[in-house]
Amino acid sequence: MKRLEGKVALVTGAGSGIGRAVALRLAQEGARVFCVDLQAEPLEQTCESVLSSGGIALARRCDVSNEAEVRASVAAAAAAWGRLDHLSNMAGILRFDHFHEIALEDFRRVIEVNVYGTFLFCREAIPHLLKVGGNIVNTASTSSHAGLPWGGVYSSSKGAVLAMTRTIAVEYGRLGLRANSVSPGDIATPMSKGVKMPEGVDFSWMDRCKALAGPRPPEVVAGVVAMLASDDAAHINGEDIRIDGGTLS
Ligand code: NAP
């Protein structure tokens, strides 16, 4: 299905996991995709995958928490093909701590990437999106709905993303711009690999509340993002879609 023919999409976090799957799916649906991430090499791999499957993609390295880099990236994306129809904010970082041990600098860094990054890309993209009746998909998390033990920093950041997305939706909806979010949970990506766990945690409780056998690949999120980016979601605004198999954890 080619629901995004003629459209231009900007995807952050496009070098890995969900962001990469989203970039590939949007390209398969006909969008020209401007891919952004922290590291150049994985980003180039995503672009090569898009190109080898017949799509069109460009890559640009960008730290989403850096205002000047975000501004330059959005300007470059809009200039590349003369328009910007869609923004997917997929970049993010995760960490675990006992809540009473969270260091301010660690809290600040997660907020900088997950909240400032989403804010900066939305702010810079909105003027371009308004010109074409475009839309935004941000990435919240099941943790922003249900909380997440030892994920105090992360769930706080994703709660902010949820509120930010709803606000953009109600502020700009009557001007033709839609903003929605997805809340993934239990998606198999590199994110949780190598994340340091605090002492004494027991994650086995998570297995007890899974509604479906997980985890699932990032493509299950990409399909929903593509739907939200397309005219199939023309009357969906300010919505958050959980993609977690019913886990809510
Ligand atoms: P991932 O594979 O680690 O992808 C995240 C990407 O964001 C990585 O390429 C990472 O680069 C990049 N990134 C990190 N900091 C950045 C920065 N300052 N500037 C630009 N890019 C940066 O993780 P994922 O699971 O696909 O996560 C995608 C989104 O889904 C995130 O927002 C995450 O919070 C959300 N999410 C995921 C799950 C899940 O189950 N996987 C659940 C809920 C929400 P590096 O690899 O170089 O750090």
Short mmCIF file of C-alpha atoms and ligand atoms in Angstrom, two decimals:
data_model
loop_
_atom_site.label_atom_id
_atom_site.label_comp_id
_atom_site.label_asym_id
_atom_site.label_seq_id
_atom_site.Cartn_x
_atom_site.Cartn_y
_atom_site.Cartn_z
CA MET A 1 0.00 0.00 0.00
CA LYS A 2 1.42 3.43 -0.98
CA ARG A 3 -0.41 5.87 1.27
CA LEU A 4 2.41 8.42 1.43
CA GLU A 5 3.20 8.97 -2.25
CA GLY A 6 4.56 12.50 -2.78
CA LYS A 7 5.05 13.10 0.94
CA VAL A 8 8.25 14.01 2.79
CA ALA A 9 8.88 12.54 6.24
CA LEU A 10 11.53 13.33 8.86
CA VAL A 11 12.36 10.49 11.26
CA THR A 12 14.57 10.89 14.36
CA GLY A 13 16.28 7.88 15.90
CA ALA A 14 16.32 6.43 12.39
CA GLY A 15 19.59 4.56 12.90
CA SER A 16 18.17 1.86 15.14
CA GLY A 17 15.19 -0.10 16.37
CA ILE A 18 11.78 1.50 15.99
CA GLY A 19 13.07 4.61 14.20
CA ARG A 20 14.79 2.51 11.55
CA ALA A 21 11.67 0.37 11.05
CA VAL A 22 9.57 3.54 10.76
CA ALA A 23 11.91 5.06 8.16
CA LEU A 24 11.77 1.87 6.09
CA ARG A 25 7.99 1.57 6.35
CA LEU A 26 7.31 5.22 5.47
CA ALA A 27 9.60 4.83 2.44
CA GLN A 28 7.78 1.64 1.41
CA GLU A 29 4.56 3.64 1.55
CA GLY A 30 6.04 6.14 -0.92
CA ALA A 31 7.45 8.90 1.31
CA ARG A 32 10.86 10.44 0.76
CA VAL A 33 12.51 10.02 4.14
CA PHE A 34 14.96 12.35 5.87
CA CYS A 35 16.71 10.24 8.52
CA VAL A 36 18.29 11.72 11.65
CA ASP A 37 20.30 10.08 14.43
CA LEU A 38 23.28 10.54 16.71
CA GLN A 39 25.72 8.31 14.85
CA ALA A 40 26.46 8.48 11.14
CA GLU A 41 27.18 4.82 10.43
CA PRO A 42 23.88 3.21 11.53
CA LEU A 43 22.08 6.09 9.87
CA GLU A 44 23.82 5.32 6.57
CA GLN A 45 22.80 1.66 6.96
CA THR A 46 19.16 2.71 7.27
CA CYS A 47 19.43 4.87 4.16
CA GLU A 48 21.08 2.04 2.23
CA SER A 49 18.20 -0.28 3.21
CA VAL A 50 15.67 2.30 2.02
CA LEU A 51 17.54 2.84 -1.27
CA SER A 52 18.00 -0.88 -1.92
CA SER A 53 14.27 -1.44 -1.54
CA GLY A 54 13.56 1.25 -4.14
CA GLY A 55 12.88 4.14 -1.75
CA ILE A 56 14.37 7.62 -1.42
CA ALA A 57 16.25 8.71 1.70
CA LEU A 58 18.77 11.22 2.98
CA ALA A 59 20.71 11.08 6.26
CA ARG A 60 21.94 13.75 8.65
CA ARG A 61 23.71 13.34 11.97
CA CYS A 62 22.01 15.30 14.74
CA ASP A 63 21.90 15.31 18.54
CA VAL A 64 18.20 15.89 19.18
CA SER A 65 18.97 17.74 22.41
CA ASN A 66 21.08 20.35 20.60
CA GLU A 67 18.94 23.30 19.53
CA ALA A 68 21.21 24.49 16.71
CA GLU A 69 21.56 20.99 15.26
CA VAL A 70 17.80 20.40 15.37
CA ARG A 71 17.09 23.74 13.71
CA ALA A 72 19.59 22.96 10.93
CA SER A 73 18.22 19.43 10.47
CA VAL A 74 14.61 20.50 10.09
CA ALA A 75 15.62 23.28 7.68
CA ALA A 76 17.65 20.78 5.65
CA ALA A 77 14.77 18.27 5.56
CA ALA A 78 12.29 20.89 4.37
CA ALA A 79 14.74 22.21 1.79
CA ALA A 80 15.71 18.79 0.44
CA TRP A 81 12.45 18.18 -1.40
CA GLY A 82 10.72 21.54 -0.90
CA ARG A 83 8.20 20.44 1.74
CA LEU A 84 7.74 18.58 5.01
CA ASP A 85 4.59 16.49 5.57
CA HIS A 86 5.39 14.31 8.51
CA LEU A 87 7.60 14.21 11.62
CA SER A 88 8.27 10.98 13.52
CA ASN A 89 10.07 11.62 16.82
CA MET A 90 11.54 8.21 17.65
CA ALA A 91 14.92 9.05 19.23
CA GLY A 92 15.09 8.30 22.93
CA ILE A 93 17.17 6.94 25.79
CA LEU A 94 16.31 4.71 28.75
CA ARG A 95 17.84 4.25 32.18
CA PHE A 96 16.88 2.49 35.39
CA ASP A 97 17.46 3.62 38.97
CA HIS A 98 15.88 3.24 42.36
CA PHE A 99 13.82 6.44 42.47
CA HIS A 100 15.43 7.65 45.71
CA GLU A 101 18.88 7.34 44.12
CA ILE A 102 18.28 9.25 40.88
CA ALA A 103 21.03 11.81 40.29
CA LEU A 104 19.89 15.19 39.01
CA GLU A 105 22.36 15.08 36.13
CA ASP A 106 20.94 11.68 35.01
CA PHE A 107 17.38 12.99 35.24
CA ARG A 108 18.44 16.06 33.27
CA ARG A 109 20.08 14.07 30.45
CA VAL A 110 17.04 11.85 29.87
CA ILE A 111 14.81 14.92 29.84
CA GLU A 112 17.19 16.64 27.40
CA VAL A 113 17.01 13.79 24.89
CA ASN A 114 13.44 12.55 25.32
CA VAL A 115 11.63 15.81 26.10
CA TYR A 116 13.77 18.66 24.75
CA GLY A 117 14.50 16.60 21.63
CA THR A 118 10.82 15.99 20.95
CA PHE A 119 9.97 19.61 21.77
CA LEU A 120 12.69 21.08 19.53
CA PHE A 121 11.80 18.94 16.51
CA CYS A 122 8.09 19.70 16.92
CA ARG A 123 8.71 23.42 17.35
CA GLU A 124 10.94 23.66 14.29
CA ALA A 125 8.77 21.40 12.10
CA ILE A 126 5.35 22.91 12.87
CA PRO A 127 5.67 25.94 10.54
CA HIS A 128 6.57 23.61 7.66
CA LEU A 129 3.85 21.08 8.53
CA LEU A 130 1.21 23.81 8.69
CA LYS A 131 1.90 24.73 5.05
CA VAL A 132 0.83 21.28 3.84
CA GLY A 133 -1.61 20.03 6.49
CA GLY A 134 1.02 17.66 7.84
CA ASN A 135 1.23 15.64 11.01
CA ILE A 136 3.43 14.50 13.89
CA VAL A 137 3.86 11.15 15.62
CA ASN A 138 5.75 11.30 18.92
CA THR A 139 6.91 8.34 20.97
CA ALA A 140 5.58 8.05 24.48
CA SER A 141 5.65 4.71 26.30
CA THR A 142 3.46 2.40 28.30
CA SER A 143 5.45 3.69 31.28
CA SER A 144 3.79 7.10 30.84
CA HIS A 145 0.40 5.41 31.47
CA ALA A 146 1.18 2.76 34.02
CA GLY A 147 4.43 3.87 35.63
CA LEU A 148 7.54 1.72 35.52
CA PRO A 149 9.38 0.54 38.63
CA TRP A 150 12.99 1.80 38.51
CA GLY A 151 12.04 3.84 35.44
CA GLY A 152 11.27 7.09 37.24
CA VAL A 153 13.33 9.29 34.93
CA TYR A 154 12.17 7.57 31.77
CA SER A 155 8.46 7.44 32.63
CA SER A 156 8.54 11.11 33.67
CA SER A 157 10.04 12.05 30.31
CA LYS A 158 7.46 10.04 28.40
CA GLY A 159 4.61 11.53 30.42
CA ALA A 160 5.82 14.93 29.23
CA VAL A 161 5.84 13.69 25.62
CA LEU A 162 2.24 12.51 26.01
CA ALA A 163 1.08 15.89 27.37
CA MET A 164 3.10 17.80 24.77
CA THR A 165 1.54 15.83 21.93
CA ARG A 166 -2.02 16.38 23.19
CA THR A 167 -1.35 20.11 23.51
CA ILE A 168 -0.01 20.39 19.96
CA ALA A 169 -3.08 18.46 18.77
CA VAL A 170 -5.59 20.82 20.37
CA GLU A 171 -3.60 23.98 19.60
CA TYR A 172 -3.05 23.28 15.89
CA GLY A 173 -5.83 20.86 14.96
CA ARG A 174 -8.17 23.52 13.64
CA LEU A 175 -5.29 24.70 11.41
CA GLY A 176 -5.10 21.28 9.79
CA LEU A 177 -2.13 19.84 11.66
CA ARG A 178 -2.56 16.53 13.52
CA ALA A 179 -0.37 15.26 16.37
CA ASN A 180 -0.58 11.77 17.85
CA SER A 181 1.68 9.51 19.84
CA VAL A 182 2.44 5.83 20.11
CA SER A 183 3.18 4.04 23.37
CA PRO A 184 5.27 0.98 22.59
CA GLY A 185 5.97 -1.68 25.17
CA ASP A 186 7.97 -4.88 25.01
CA ILE A 187 9.47 -4.15 21.58
CA ALA A 188 12.70 -5.99 20.77
CA THR A 189 15.28 -3.29 19.99
CA PRO A 190 18.85 -2.51 21.09
CA MET A 191 17.51 0.04 23.62
CA SER A 192 17.27 -2.19 26.66
CA LYS A 193 20.42 -4.18 25.81
CA GLY A 194 23.29 -3.00 27.93
CA VAL A 195 21.16 -0.74 30.13
CA LYS A 196 22.61 -0.91 33.62
CA MET A 197 20.20 -2.22 36.26
CA PRO A 198 20.27 -0.99 39.84
CA GLU A 199 21.01 -3.55 42.53
CA GLY A 200 18.19 -5.64 43.95
CA VAL A 201 15.63 -5.29 41.17
CA ASP A 202 13.41 -8.17 40.12
CA PHE A 203 11.96 -7.84 36.66
CA SER A 204 10.17 -11.19 36.76
CA TRP A 205 6.96 -9.38 37.78
CA MET A 206 6.78 -8.05 34.21
CA ASP A 207 6.41 -11.55 32.80
CA ARG A 208 3.43 -12.19 35.03
CA CYS A 209 1.38 -9.36 33.53
CA LYS A 210 2.01 -9.96 29.83
CA ALA A 211 -1.26 -10.36 27.94
CA LEU A 212 0.44 -11.68 24.80
CA ALA A 213 3.68 -13.57 24.43
CA GLY A 214 6.31 -10.94 23.69
CA PRO A 215 8.50 -9.29 22.73
CA ARG A 216 7.56 -8.12 19.24
CA PRO A 217 9.75 -6.62 16.47
CA PRO A 218 9.85 -2.85 15.80
CA GLU A 219 7.84 -3.33 12.60
CA VAL A 220 4.67 -3.69 14.72
CA VAL A 221 5.15 -0.06 15.75
CA ALA A 222 6.15 1.14 12.26
CA GLY A 223 2.87 -0.03 10.75
CA VAL A 224 0.86 2.00 13.25
CA VAL A 225 3.04 5.07 12.71
CA ALA A 226 2.52 4.78 8.94
CA MET A 227 -1.24 4.63 9.46
CA LEU A 228 -1.13 7.73 11.71
CA ALA A 229 1.01 9.54 9.12
CA SER A 230 -1.46 8.76 6.34
CA ASP A 231 -4.90 10.05 5.40
CA ASP A 232 -6.34 6.88 6.95
CA ALA A 233 -5.88 8.81 10.21
CA ALA A 234 -7.39 12.06 8.89
CA HIS A 235 -9.81 12.19 11.84
CA ILE A 236 -7.37 11.00 14.50
CA ASN A 237 -5.79 13.82 16.47
CA GLY A 238 -4.43 13.93 20.03
CA GLU A 239 -4.63 10.15 20.32
CA ASP A 240 -2.10 7.82 21.91
CA ILE A 241 -2.01 4.23 20.68
CA ARG A 242 -0.55 1.60 22.97
CA ILE A 243 1.41 -1.05 21.05
CA ASP A 244 2.29 -3.46 23.81
CA GLY A 245 0.20 -6.59 23.34
CA GLY A 246 -1.87 -5.56 26.33
CA THR A 247 1.05 -5.61 28.70
CA LEU A 248 0.81 -2.00 29.93
CA SER A 249 4.09 -2.23 31.76
P1 NAP B 1 16.91 2.26 20.08
O1 NAP B 1 17.02 1.08 19.20
O2 NAP B 1 17.96 2.48 21.12
O3 NAP B 1 16.76 3.57 19.18
C1 NAP B 1 16.86 4.85 19.72
C2 NAP B 1 17.71 5.69 18.80
O4 NAP B 1 17.76 7.04 19.32
C3 NAP B 1 19.17 5.18 18.71
O5 NAP B 1 19.63 5.15 17.39
C4 NAP B 1 19.91 6.22 19.53
O6 NAP B 1 21.25 6.41 19.14
C5 NAP B 1 19.10 7.46 19.21
N1 NAP B 1 19.45 8.56 20.11
C6 NAP B 1 19.73 8.49 21.44
N2 NAP B 1 20.08 9.70 21.89
C7 NAP B 1 20.02 10.54 20.84
C8 NAP B 1 20.30 11.91 20.68
N3 NAP B 1 20.70 12.69 21.70
N4 NAP B 1 20.15 12.46 19.45
C9 NAP B 1 19.77 11.70 18.40
N5 NAP B 1 19.50 10.40 18.49
C10 NAP B 1 19.63 9.82 19.70
O7 NAP B 1 15.52 2.21 20.89
P2 NAP B 1 14.02 1.94 20.41
O8 NAP B 1 13.49 0.89 21.31
O9 NAP B 1 13.94 1.77 18.95
O10 NAP B 1 13.37 3.31 20.86
C11 NAP B 1 12.70 4.19 19.94
C12 NAP B 1 11.71 5.01 20.74
O11 NAP B 1 10.70 4.15 21.28
C13 NAP B 1 12.34 5.71 21.95
O12 NAP B 1 11.78 7.00 22.09
C14 NAP B 1 11.93 4.84 23.11
O13 NAP B 1 11.89 5.54 24.33
C15 NAP B 1 10.55 4.39 22.65
N6 NAP B 1 10.06 3.19 23.32
C16 NAP B 1 10.61 1.97 23.08
C17 NAP B 1 10.10 0.85 23.72
C18 NAP B 1 10.63 -0.53 23.47
O14 NAP B 1 10.01 -1.51 24.00
N7 NAP B 1 11.69 -0.71 22.70
C19 NAP B 1 9.04 0.99 24.65
C20 NAP B 1 8.51 2.24 24.88
C21 NAP B 1 9.02 3.34 24.19
P3 NAP B 1 22.40 5.60 19.96
O15 NAP B 1 22.13 4.15 19.72
O16 NAP B 1 23.67 6.11 19.37
O17 NAP B 1 22.23 5.98 21.41
#
